[in-house]
């Protein structure tokens, strides 16, 4: 059974940093691109970032470019999102997702349950 | 960036109704259009990818159509478990933008 499980969310002050992790199982992790999507409270979905199978190609939403870094460790079947210079508007549930294919323009076919990040003083 | 516009933003319907949701892209996205369903407090779920391909396990009452800039999601006979919010997403180019969502409520 395919599973992706996020961790690392919590309360952080503006300007602070947080690292999210996403543990994957039930599929060959190194064969699929992986993504992060977020959802602010009561709002719609916002795509955040995607990473290629080998980790050498990454893309970001303009709203997080230069502040967030996506990475992966295929030996540990784990996806990461390093978030720096956090702002109040980054407050959201962050979802990890397995992409349906290996390229960076595929839909997410399996989603985690999400981890809440709250940026507040 | 490609903007995705969904309409309506919400609708009320009864069990058994035929429901249609539209999604318009700000430029041509060929057939790189996906649909997700999200229920309150839950993660989104992929329903349809590449305009009309049904994800495994999704009932055939869900169908997608369109190409270029205009797309539709149709639920042929609304079931109680279909009351949710639906999002379109383009996967033509990064950033892979979502529409604003359509909330389907019980009439």
Tab-separated table of C-alpha atoms in Angstrom:
chain	number	residue	atom	x	y	z
A	1	UNK	CA	0.000	0.000	0.000
A	2	UNK	CA	1.356	3.407	-0.988
A	3	UNK	CA	1.820	5.726	1.983
A	4	UNK	CA	3.341	9.149	2.445
A	5	UNK	CA	3.565	10.586	5.930
A	6	UNK	CA	4.565	14.149	6.736
A	7	UNK	CA	6.184	15.342	9.926
A	8	UNK	CA	7.956	18.391	11.273
A	9	UNK	CA	5.188	20.955	11.372
A	10	UNK	CA	4.611	23.240	14.312
A	11	UNK	CA	4.621	26.789	15.590
A	12	UNK	CA	7.478	29.037	14.482
A	13	UNK	CA	8.105	32.752	14.806
A	14	UNK	CA	8.234	35.036	11.762
A	15	UNK	CA	11.684	34.900	10.235
A	16	UNK	CA	12.287	31.442	11.638
A	17	UNK	CA	12.987	28.112	9.948
A	18	UNK	CA	11.397	24.703	9.857
A	19	UNK	CA	12.184	21.456	8.073
A	20	UNK	CA	9.382	19.192	6.956
A	21	UNK	CA	9.931	15.532	6.214
A	22	UNK	CA	7.843	13.059	4.256
A	23	UNK	CA	8.432	9.348	4.686
A	24	UNK	CA	7.303	7.257	1.737
A	25	UNK	CA	6.558	3.549	1.507
A	26	UNK	CA	4.772	1.039	-0.669
A	27	UNK	CA	6.360	2.112	-3.972
A	28	UNK	CA	9.786	2.548	-5.550
A	29	UNK	CA	10.502	6.042	-4.265
A	30	UNK	CA	13.369	6.720	-6.655
A	31	UNK	CA	11.124	6.211	-9.710
A	32	UNK	CA	8.736	9.083	-9.058
A	33	UNK	CA	8.852	12.848	-8.807
A	34	UNK	CA	7.593	14.214	-5.483
A	35	UNK	CA	5.757	17.399	-4.608
A	36	UNK	CA	4.675	19.709	-1.817
A	37	UNK	CA	1.298	21.486	-1.849
A	38	UNK	CA	-0.065	23.731	0.884
A	39	UNK	CA	-3.454	24.953	2.003
A	40	UNK	CA	-3.918	28.016	4.172
A	41	UNK	CA	-6.766	27.794	6.720
A	42	UNK	CA	-10.096	27.946	4.912
A	43	UNK	CA	-8.431	28.527	1.534
A	44	UNK	CA	-7.731	26.566	-1.618
A	45	UNK	CA	-4.773	24.473	-2.677
A	46	UNK	CA	-1.467	26.122	-3.562
A	47	UNK	CA	1.263	24.197	-5.352
A	48	UNK	CA	4.638	24.786	-3.643
A	49	UNK	CA	7.396	22.713	-5.218
A	50	UNK	CA	8.363	19.586	-7.161
A	51	UNK	CA	11.573	17.578	-7.353
A	52	UNK	CA	12.780	15.169	-10.007
A	53	UNK	CA	13.526	11.504	-9.348
A	54	UNK	CA	17.242	12.089	-8.909
A	55	UNK	CA	16.803	15.376	-7.078
A	56	UNK	CA	18.762	17.449	-9.560
A	57	UNK	CA	15.786	19.344	-10.955
A	58	UNK	CA	13.542	21.424	-8.721
A	59	UNK	CA	10.814	23.987	-9.289
A	60	UNK	CA	9.142	26.389	-6.876
A	61	UNK	CA	6.144	28.669	-6.619
A	62	UNK	CA	7.140	32.324	-6.844
A	63	UNK	CA	5.788	32.837	-3.323
A	64	UNK	CA	8.451	30.561	-1.798
A	65	UNK	CA	11.342	30.817	-4.273
A	66	UNK	CA	14.589	31.702	-2.545
A	67	UNK	CA	13.203	30.814	0.889
A	68	UNK	CA	12.192	27.141	0.565
A	69	UNK	CA	14.335	24.234	-0.604
A	70	UNK	CA	12.993	20.855	-1.638
A	71	UNK	CA	15.261	17.819	-1.482
A	72	UNK	CA	15.076	14.062	-1.314
A	73	UNK	CA	17.091	11.129	-0.006
A	74	UNK	CA	16.329	8.116	-2.159
A	75	UNK	CA	18.292	5.840	0.171
A	76	UNK	CA	15.891	6.763	2.976
A	77	UNK	CA	12.705	7.077	0.885
A	78	UNK	CA	12.260	10.537	2.323
A	79	UNK	CA	11.300	13.930	0.912
A	80	UNK	CA	12.154	17.197	2.640
A	81	UNK	CA	11.118	20.819	2.576
A	82	UNK	CA	13.478	23.277	4.242
A	83	UNK	CA	11.586	26.487	4.972
A	84	UNK	CA	13.525	29.625	5.893
A	85	UNK	CA	12.545	33.252	6.474
A	86	UNK	CA	9.022	32.155	7.309
A	87	UNK	CA	6.187	34.654	7.101
A	88	UNK	CA	2.681	34.721	8.517
A	89	UNK	CA	1.328	33.991	5.039
A	90	UNK	CA	3.196	30.667	5.028
A	91	UNK	CA	0.787	29.410	7.692
A	92	UNK	CA	-0.893	26.371	6.151
A	93	UNK	CA	-1.279	22.642	6.104
A	94	UNK	CA	1.587	21.263	4.032
A	95	UNK	CA	0.883	18.140	2.014
A	96	UNK	CA	3.498	15.810	0.608
A	97	UNK	CA	2.544	14.044	-2.574
A	98	UNK	CA	3.782	11.245	-4.792
A	99	UNK	CA	3.594	12.285	-8.420
A	100	UNK	CA	2.011	9.927	-10.880
A	101	UNK	CA	5.151	9.758	-13.030
A	102	UNK	CA	8.844	10.576	-13.098
A	103	UNK	CA	8.708	13.946	-14.831
A	104	UNK	CA	7.992	17.227	-13.085
A	105	UNK	CA	4.641	17.892	-14.711
A	106	UNK	CA	2.488	15.087	-13.388
A	107	UNK	CA	-0.518	15.048	-11.078
A	108	UNK	CA	-0.214	13.875	-7.490
A	109	UNK	CA	-1.794	10.457	-7.142
A	110	UNK	CA	-1.085	9.852	-3.466
A	111	UNK	CA	-1.247	12.504	-0.745
A	112	UNK	CA	-0.198	12.522	2.861
A	113	UNK	CA	-2.536	13.699	5.589
A	114	UNK	CA	-0.656	16.961	5.932
A	115	UNK	CA	1.303	18.717	8.634
A	116	UNK	CA	0.304	22.121	10.019
A	117	UNK	CA	2.795	24.956	9.981
A	118	UNK	CA	1.844	28.043	11.970
A	119	UNK	CA	3.959	31.181	11.690
A	120	UNK	CA	3.158	33.544	14.515
A	121	UNK	CA	4.810	35.507	17.280
B	1	UNK	CA	2.189	31.805	-14.757
B	2	UNK	CA	-0.938	30.041	-15.988
B	3	UNK	CA	-4.100	31.101	-14.167
B	4	UNK	CA	-6.876	28.550	-13.627
B	5	UNK	CA	-10.416	29.828	-13.147
B	6	UNK	CA	-13.175	27.536	-11.922
B	7	UNK	CA	-16.898	28.158	-12.034
B	8	UNK	CA	-19.074	28.175	-10.166
B	9	UNK	CA	-17.273	28.674	-6.855
B	10	UNK	CA	-20.094	26.800	-5.167
B	11	UNK	CA	-23.284	25.022	-6.085
B	12	UNK	CA	-26.180	23.281	-4.382
B	13	UNK	CA	-27.479	20.055	-5.820
B	14	UNK	CA	-29.560	17.048	-4.873
B	15	UNK	CA	-28.671	13.380	-4.866
B	16	UNK	CA	-29.157	12.065	-8.374
B	17	UNK	CA	-28.532	15.411	-10.093
B	18	UNK	CA	-26.130	15.843	-12.962
B	19	UNK	CA	-23.434	18.329	-11.984
B	20	UNK	CA	-20.972	20.134	-14.231
B	21	UNK	CA	-17.966	22.168	-13.092
B	22	UNK	CA	-15.921	24.208	-15.515
B	23	UNK	CA	-12.270	25.187	-15.479
B	24	UNK	CA	-10.636	27.703	-17.788
B	25	UNK	CA	-6.904	28.197	-18.298
B	26	UNK	CA	-5.385	31.577	-19.119
B	27	UNK	CA	-3.493	29.972	-22.018
B	28	UNK	CA	-3.579	26.668	-23.827
B	29	UNK	CA	-2.528	23.735	-21.669
B	30	UNK	CA	-3.215	21.028	-24.228
B	31	UNK	CA	-4.545	18.068	-22.226
B	32	UNK	CA	-2.513	18.664	-19.064
B	33	UNK	CA	-5.557	19.081	-16.842
B	34	UNK	CA	-6.290	17.196	-13.620
B	35	UNK	CA	-9.192	17.121	-11.168
B	36	UNK	CA	-9.072	16.519	-7.422
B	37	UNK	CA	-11.743	16.018	-4.779
B	38	UNK	CA	-11.284	17.204	-1.205
B	39	UNK	CA	-13.560	16.492	1.718
B	40	UNK	CA	-13.437	18.575	4.918
B	41	UNK	CA	-10.417	17.787	7.063
B	42	UNK	CA	-9.024	15.359	4.520
B	43	UNK	CA	-6.251	15.392	1.946
B	44	UNK	CA	-7.177	15.901	-1.692
B	45	UNK	CA	-7.754	12.845	-3.852
B	46	UNK	CA	-6.909	12.561	-7.549
B	47	UNK	CA	-10.038	11.862	-9.584
B	48	UNK	CA	-9.081	12.473	-13.211
B	49	UNK	CA	-5.791	13.180	-14.953
B	50	UNK	CA	-4.955	14.214	-18.498
B	51	UNK	CA	-8.461	15.646	-18.967
B	52	UNK	CA	-10.390	12.394	-19.047
B	53	UNK	CA	-8.405	9.482	-17.599
B	54	UNK	CA	-10.027	8.090	-14.488
B	55	UNK	CA	-7.719	7.386	-11.566
B	56	UNK	CA	-7.877	3.815	-10.242
B	57	UNK	CA	-10.879	3.240	-8.010
B	58	UNK	CA	-12.799	6.352	-9.063
B	59	UNK	CA	-16.395	5.537	-10.070
B	60	UNK	CA	-17.345	6.053	-13.721
B	61	UNK	CA	-19.995	8.643	-12.876
B	62	UNK	CA	-17.078	11.095	-12.905
B	63	UNK	CA	-16.046	12.187	-16.393
B	64	UNK	CA	-13.784	14.901	-17.722
B	65	UNK	CA	-13.615	16.598	-21.078
B	66	UNK	CA	-12.079	19.534	-22.916
B	67	UNK	CA	-8.827	20.657	-24.459
B	68	UNK	CA	-6.806	23.812	-24.906
B	69	UNK	CA	-8.234	26.258	-22.414
B	70	UNK	CA	-11.710	25.009	-21.499
B	71	UNK	CA	-12.437	21.918	-19.452
B	72	UNK	CA	-15.328	20.334	-17.575
B	73	UNK	CA	-15.823	17.819	-14.806
B	74	UNK	CA	-19.202	16.112	-14.859
B	75	UNK	CA	-20.786	13.969	-12.182
B	76	UNK	CA	-23.569	12.094	-13.947
B	77	UNK	CA	-25.635	11.232	-10.875
B	78	UNK	CA	-24.576	12.918	-7.656
B	79	UNK	CA	-24.153	10.568	-4.706
B	80	UNK	CA	-24.066	11.480	-0.989
B	81	UNK	CA	-20.316	10.814	-0.844
B	82	UNK	CA	-19.687	13.308	-3.674
B	83	UNK	CA	-20.418	16.381	-1.587
B	84	UNK	CA	-16.970	17.941	-1.419
B	85	UNK	CA	-14.786	20.629	-2.940
B	86	UNK	CA	-13.345	20.014	-6.397
B	87	UNK	CA	-10.143	21.550	-7.761
B	88	UNK	CA	-8.708	21.595	-11.254
B	89	UNK	CA	-4.940	21.787	-11.769
B	90	UNK	CA	-2.827	22.362	-14.831
B	91	UNK	CA	0.349	20.316	-15.183
B	92	UNK	CA	1.444	21.876	-18.481
B	93	UNK	CA	4.122	24.070	-16.955
B	94	UNK	CA	5.486	25.063	-13.566
B	95	UNK	CA	4.170	26.514	-11.350
B	96	UNK	CA	1.506	23.814	-11.492
B	97	UNK	CA	-1.419	26.034	-10.564
B	98	UNK	CA	-4.760	25.037	-9.095
B	99	UNK	CA	-8.148	26.553	-9.672
B	100	UNK	CA	-9.901	28.226	-6.770
B	101	UNK	CA	-12.186	25.279	-6.094
B	102	UNK	CA	-15.876	24.474	-6.445
B	103	UNK	CA	-17.776	23.482	-3.334
B	104	UNK	CA	-20.622	21.072	-4.022
B	105	UNK	CA	-23.231	21.276	-1.280
B	106	UNK	CA	-26.438	19.460	-0.523
B	107	UNK	CA	-29.619	21.238	-1.630
